[in-house]
C-alpha angles and dihedrals in degrees: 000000000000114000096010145076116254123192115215127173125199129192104226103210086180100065089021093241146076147280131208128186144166109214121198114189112187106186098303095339111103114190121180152171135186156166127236136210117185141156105180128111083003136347100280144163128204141197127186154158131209128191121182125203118219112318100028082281103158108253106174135343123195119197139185128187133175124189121210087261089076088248107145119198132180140212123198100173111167130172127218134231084246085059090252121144128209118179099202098352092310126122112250095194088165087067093042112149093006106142095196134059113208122212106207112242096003118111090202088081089049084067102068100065092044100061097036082056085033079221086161083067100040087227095132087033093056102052086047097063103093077062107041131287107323100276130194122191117190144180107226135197090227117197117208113211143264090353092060088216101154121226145188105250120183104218133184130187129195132209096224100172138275121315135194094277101024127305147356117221130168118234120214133197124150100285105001138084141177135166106223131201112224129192127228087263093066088249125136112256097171138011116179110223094013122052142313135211123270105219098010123185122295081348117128115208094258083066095048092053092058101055080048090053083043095048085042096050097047086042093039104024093169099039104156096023131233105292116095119249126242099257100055087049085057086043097055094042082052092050088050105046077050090052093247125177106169119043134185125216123198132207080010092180113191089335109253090147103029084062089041079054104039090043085055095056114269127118107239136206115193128188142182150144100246108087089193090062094048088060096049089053105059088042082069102042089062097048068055102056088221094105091117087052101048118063108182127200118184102232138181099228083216080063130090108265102251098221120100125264101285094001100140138023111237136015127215131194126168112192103320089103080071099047118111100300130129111250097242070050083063104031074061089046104054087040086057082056100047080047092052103033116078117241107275094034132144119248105188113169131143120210124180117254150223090264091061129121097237091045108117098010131101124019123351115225090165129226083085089303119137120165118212126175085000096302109111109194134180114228126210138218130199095265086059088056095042086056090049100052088058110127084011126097103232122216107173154004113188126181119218138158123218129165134054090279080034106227108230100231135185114211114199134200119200140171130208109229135269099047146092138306111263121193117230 
């Protein structure tokens, strides 16, 4: 990052936008700016500019917010070589000898006492062990937003040991806590809680969207409610009529449907990639009292199923064929359920389609992807399903809507051959 501009966009779960910046380092010398989309508290947009002296140590931030109402506000906060601060030419004594400014709600600000500490090396951390972890206590200028009213913030990080882009240190703050990845760069990649990278390093969109699932189910643990939903009724009266008795489920969620399964008899296996929902839903199982009928694995649906060849008797996906993989990612994915699934078994799953209202808007990704409010899906057309039936016997493809919007779904039925006939 050092002697160029590097552009870097978060989505803010916390505010439920988005952030964009452009961040210089010359030597030890960070300078930013930025543009902000938030709706929490309040619909909201942000502007701002940030300029460090030596040592990443906060010289000025300029902020500009503006509310729905059309009410503009500004903050001009600056820090002194004598460690005093002043917000809008105002002494600000409470803040005095603090080094850093902190945005709210903004991970920038969460860069500048990692590389002065070089935190997103461990170097610091490292020569500290003999003491403890590496920890960094520190007196922040903190920026409530959108109001721009500036506050005192205790604040600790903690050195916790090398991740996949960089570093993982713990951020402090009364109450809260939150282990944060950090790039080499010394840039938030992700911030439970908070907010994670788009495009991140080395990251494909399929992994993005799974730091966005994992950010929706801990916000919104009961997304869809408790109720099943159309399609795994259709599904249970399909492994019947098959003679099922195990049943996968695939992209579970928080497990509206497997419990629906697994409290009308059959013995389920779910599985998905969000740990969060896993643990709602055996939560549920157990209010249930279905929990010895539901076994859970948390499962990468681009990853080989990790259950033996014939080893259950249907197989259920609601939606997640249409997440964000690549269609040969899902040619993979169906062949993994004909390997799995015994002959004569049921395949029951529902996908969006090209008739859909979100088809075609939003951001491209290509290969029939399009991301919208942060989903990307991937919508089918019947050719897709037609693909997909090859080496099955296929009994039927059904449209239906659910949902407000509503989504515009297909929900197919489908038998592995030899077996016999099942009435849609």
């Amino acid at each position: 990052m050092t002697g160029q501009a590097q552009g870097v966009t978060w989505r803010i779960t916390g505010s439920r936008g988005f952030e964009t910046a452009w961040v210089e380092v010359s030597g030890t010398v960070l300078r930013a700016r930025g543009r902000v989309l938030g709706t929490v508290p309040e619909p909201y947009w942000m502007t701002y500019e940030l300029e460090t002296g030596e040592d990443y140590v906060t010289r000025r931030l300029l902020v500009t917010a503006e509310d729905a109402s059309g009410d503009s506000r500004s903050l001009d906060l600056r820090r002194g070589d004598d460690g005093q601060w002043t917000a809008n030419g105002q002494p600000l004594p409470e803040v005095a000898g603090a080094d850093d400014c902190d945005l709210g709600l903004s991970p920038l600000t969460n860069t500048m006492p990692v590389l002065r500490h070089r935190l997103h090396e461990g170097a610091e951390a490292g020569a500290a062990a003999e003491d403890g972890p590496g920890q960094q206590d520190f007196l922040m200028a903190w920026v409530s937003v959108p109001d721009l009213t500036v506050q005192p913030s205790l604040q600790t990080y903690t050195y916790l040991g090398p991740a996949e882009h960089g570093a993982r240190v713990r951020f402090t703050s009364g109450d809260f806590r939150s282990d944060l990845e950090f790039d080499r760069d010394g840039l938030v990649v992700t911030y439970p809680g908070l907010a994670f990278r788009l495009h991140s390093p080395g990251q494909d969109l399929a992994a993005e969207q799974r730091r966005h699932w994992q950010e929706t189910y801990e916000e919104r643990p009961d997304l869809y409610g408790p109720q099943p939903s159309e399609p795994a009724v259709h599904a249970a009266v399909m492994f019947r009529k098959a003679g099922a008795r195990t049943v996968l489920e695939l992209g579970a969620g928080h497990g509206r449907d497997a419990v629906y399964l697994a409290r009308a008899g059959f013995e389920v296996t779910a599985t998905d990639f969000s740990a969060t929902a896993l643990a709602r839903l055996r939560e549920h199982a157990e209010a249930e009292g279905a929990a010895e009928r539901v076994h859970t694995i948390e499962h990468d649906a681009r990853d080989p199923l990790p259950l033996p060849d014939e080893s259950v008797d249907g197989v259920y996906a609601h939606m997640l064929l249409c997440m964000a993989l690549s269609t040969e990612e899902i040619r993979a994915l169906v062949d993994e359920v004909m390997r799995v699934l015994r002959p004569g078994g049921v395949f029951v799953y529902t996908v969006r389609h090209t008739g859909d209202a979100h088809y075609g808007v939003g951001t491209s990704h290509g290969d029939g992807i399009y991301e919208h409010g942060g989903f990307a899906v991937h919508f089918f057309d019947r050719e897709l399903v037609d693909a997909l039936a090859e080496g099955w016997e296929l009994r039927e493809v059904h449209a239906f809507e659910e949902g407000t919007l509503p989504r515009r779904l297909w929900r197919i039925t489908q038998t592995r051959q030899p077996g016999p006939a099942v009435a849609p």
